[in-house]
XYZ file of N, CA and C in Angstrom:
270
model
N 53.037 6.478 11.086
C 52.322 6.238 9.855
C 52.981 5.130 9.039
N 54.295 5.053 9.089
C 54.965 4.005 8.320
C 54.623 2.622 8.855
N 54.569 2.477 10.184
C 54.260 1.171 10.776
C 52.843 0.732 10.443
N 51.910 1.676 10.491
C 50.510 1.369 10.199
C 50.320 1.156 8.699
N 51.029 1.942 7.913
C 50.865 1.928 6.452
C 49.909 3.026 6.036
N 50.381 3.945 5.233
C 49.538 5.084 4.854
C 48.253 4.644 4.151
N 48.260 3.486 3.507
C 47.063 2.979 2.823
C 46.015 2.454 3.806
N 46.390 2.239 5.063
C 45.457 1.756 6.083
C 44.801 2.888 6.862
N 45.048 4.116 6.459
C 44.524 5.275 7.166
C 43.479 5.983 6.318
N 42.663 6.817 6.984
C 41.669 7.642 6.290
C 42.071 9.098 6.454
N 41.776 9.901 5.426
C 42.223 11.293 5.385
C 41.060 12.208 5.016
N 40.932 13.334 5.738
C 39.938 14.357 5.449
C 40.643 15.702 5.357
N 40.252 16.498 4.387
C 40.868 17.808 4.176
C 40.394 18.792 5.230
N 41.332 19.532 5.811
C 40.984 20.672 6.650
C 41.097 21.948 5.824
N 42.334 22.283 5.400
C 42.498 23.518 4.623
C 43.818 23.501 3.863
N 43.876 24.301 2.799
C 45.127 24.450 2.064
C 45.992 25.507 2.742
N 47.295 25.349 2.649
C 48.219 26.364 3.154
C 49.409 26.446 2.199
N 50.122 27.566 2.265
C 51.339 27.743 1.481
C 52.465 28.034 2.460
N 53.542 27.252 2.376
C 54.711 27.430 3.235
C 55.926 27.579 2.330
N 56.598 28.702 2.458
C 57.789 28.985 1.650
C 57.521 28.747 0.166
N 56.365 29.179 -0.293
C 56.004 29.072 -1.698
C 55.547 27.694 -2.146
N 55.444 26.746 -1.229
C 55.032 25.380 -1.584
C 53.606 25.125 -1.110
N 52.823 24.476 -1.972
C 51.432 24.151 -1.668
C 51.362 22.938 -0.741
N 50.671 23.096 0.377
C 50.424 22.000 1.305
C 48.929 21.927 1.577
N 48.513 20.808 2.121
C 47.139 20.668 2.570
C 47.190 20.093 3.985
N 46.416 20.714 4.887
C 46.302 20.178 6.243
C 45.183 19.153 6.224
N 45.453 17.996 6.803
C 44.481 16.906 6.802
C 44.323 16.316 8.195
N 43.139 15.759 8.425
C 42.897 14.946 9.610
C 43.156 13.507 9.197
N 43.822 12.754 10.053
C 44.221 11.383 9.741
C 43.696 10.467 10.839
N 43.037 9.365 10.455
C 42.525 8.406 11.437
C 42.707 6.978 10.953
N 42.860 6.079 11.924
C 42.894 4.657 11.618
C 43.868 3.905 12.483
N 43.524 2.675 12.826
C 44.384 1.774 13.601
C 44.937 2.447 14.863
N 44.057 3.136 15.601
C 44.445 3.763 16.857
C 45.110 5.117 16.707
N 45.288 5.598 15.492
C 45.911 6.899 15.250
C 44.829 7.926 14.963
N 44.936 9.072 15.604
C 44.069 10.211 15.325
C 44.979 11.429 15.362
N 45.197 12.066 14.209
C 46.181 13.144 14.143
C 45.772 14.169 13.094
N 46.474 15.285 13.127
C 46.353 16.297 12.086
C 47.742 16.460 11.496
N 47.833 16.520 10.175
C 49.139 16.620 9.544
C 49.127 17.565 8.364
N 50.320 17.893 7.902
C 50.494 18.724 6.720
C 51.174 17.891 5.646
N 50.580 17.868 4.465
C 51.116 17.098 3.353
C 51.496 18.041 2.223
N 52.717 17.904 1.711
C 53.096 18.629 0.508
C 52.282 18.052 -0.642
N 51.794 18.901 -1.533
C 50.970 18.444 -2.647
C 51.849 18.301 -3.893
N 52.039 17.066 -4.346
C 52.836 16.786 -5.541
C 52.030 17.117 -6.798
N 52.718 17.227 -7.916
C 52.070 17.609 -9.177
C 50.911 16.699 -9.561
N 51.058 15.387 -9.369
C 49.980 14.455 -9.730
C 48.730 14.718 -8.895
N 48.914 15.021 -7.612
C 47.774 15.316 -6.740
C 47.131 16.638 -7.141
N 47.934 17.591 -7.614
C 47.391 18.876 -8.059
C 46.443 18.680 -9.237
N 46.675 17.650 -10.033
C 45.811 17.385 -11.182
C 44.390 17.038 -10.748
N 44.217 16.593 -9.513
C 42.880 16.305 -8.974
C 42.214 17.574 -8.460
N 42.890 18.719 -8.570
C 42.320 19.977 -8.116
C 42.801 20.405 -6.751
N 43.693 19.650 -6.141
C 44.142 19.997 -4.794
C 45.092 21.182 -4.773
N 45.677 21.526 -5.894
C 46.601 22.651 -5.916
C 45.929 23.972 -6.219
N 44.641 23.947 -6.539
C 44.000 25.176 -6.993
C 42.726 25.522 -6.227
N 42.520 24.932 -5.085
C 41.272 25.206 -4.366
C 41.510 26.163 -3.203
N 42.292 27.204 -3.441
C 42.706 28.145 -2.409
C 41.627 28.576 -1.432
N 40.374 28.570 -1.841
C 39.311 28.977 -0.940
C 38.911 27.913 0.060
N 39.443 26.731 -0.069
C 39.117 25.676 0.886
C 37.789 25.001 0.602
N 37.363 24.977 -0.648
C 36.071 24.402 -1.013
C 35.925 22.924 -0.697
N 37.030 22.234 -0.485
C 36.982 20.806 -0.175
C 37.064 20.525 1.324
N 36.934 21.526 2.166
C 37.051 21.311 3.613
C 36.071 20.236 4.065
N 36.601 19.235 4.771
C 35.784 18.139 5.272
C 35.652 16.975 4.305
N 36.142 17.143 3.075
C 36.044 16.070 2.081
C 37.050 14.969 2.397
N 36.636 13.732 2.135
C 37.535 12.596 2.370
C 38.347 12.313 1.113
N 39.615 12.005 1.317
C 40.505 11.615 0.228
C 40.563 10.096 0.193
N 40.323 9.509 -0.970
C 40.334 8.048 -1.121
C 41.484 7.626 -2.025
N 41.965 6.396 -1.804
C 43.059 5.837 -2.606
C 44.251 6.784 -2.634
N 44.665 7.175 -1.447
C 45.744 8.143 -1.270
C 47.099 7.445 -1.342
N 48.019 8.082 -2.035
C 49.406 7.607 -2.073
C 50.284 8.693 -1.465
N 50.947 8.352 -0.358
C 51.808 9.298 0.353
C 53.202 8.710 0.448
N 54.190 9.544 0.160
C 55.571 9.127 0.377
C 56.129 9.933 1.539
N 57.101 9.359 2.202
C 57.723 10.009 3.354
C 59.186 10.224 3.029
N 59.618 11.474 3.145
C 60.993 11.847 2.831
C 61.654 12.383 4.096
N 62.792 11.823 4.464
C 63.510 12.270 5.662
C 64.911 12.730 5.283
N 65.326 13.840 5.910
C 66.702 14.315 5.776
C 67.076 15.063 7.046
N 68.219 15.708 7.053
C 68.681 16.383 8.271
C 67.771 17.540 8.677
N 67.007 18.078 7.735
C 66.102 19.186 8.036
C 64.788 18.711 8.644
N 64.466 17.429 8.498
C 63.227 16.919 9.073
C 62.557 15.883 8.196
N 61.290 15.661 8.475
C 60.491 14.669 7.758
C 59.390 15.378 6.983
N 59.243 15.015 5.723
C 58.185 15.576 4.884
C 57.257 14.460 4.427
N 55.966 14.740 4.475
C 54.952 13.824 3.981
C 54.437 14.412 2.672
N 54.522 13.641 1.599
C 54.199 14.149 0.273
C 52.981 13.409 -0.272
N 51.946 14.165 -0.558
C 50.734 13.619 -1.152
C 50.988 13.466 -2.645
N 51.272 12.241 -3.053
C 51.649 11.969 -4.439
C 50.436 11.846 -5.350
N 49.396 11.180 -4.843
C 48.258 10.894 -5.704
C 46.995 10.705 -4.876
N 45.873 11.095 -5.461
C 44.559 10.904 -4.849
C 43.661 10.257 -5.894
N 43.044 9.144 -5.531
C 42.148 8.470 -6.464
C 40.814 9.169 -6.592
N 40.288 9.657 -5.458
C 38.950 10.234 -5.429
C 38.849 11.232 -4.288
N 38.055 12.274 -4.493
C 37.728 13.221 -3.426
C 36.228 13.113 -3.200
N 35.833 12.716 -1.998
C 34.414 12.564 -1.678
C 33.989 13.769 -0.854
N 33.226 14.642 -1.494
C 32.848 15.921 -0.897
C 31.480 15.831 -0.254
């Protein structure tokens, strides 16, 4: 994702999940030869768009536009953090 650039990819919501008390969203990711499913931690700014409170999965299949994702790496692994969403197209 870093080589392609997260801004060059398209994202669709599959479902929300909670891991160790943290809100995540599972997404389908496509673009530039990449087709994958990933889990993104939902940051506070993204929660303001309603992504932190849709526990029922009402946005399943919706496309996320103008997405800002940061990638954090440490000895425990790699985390993808959904920092901001410009628009949710349902």
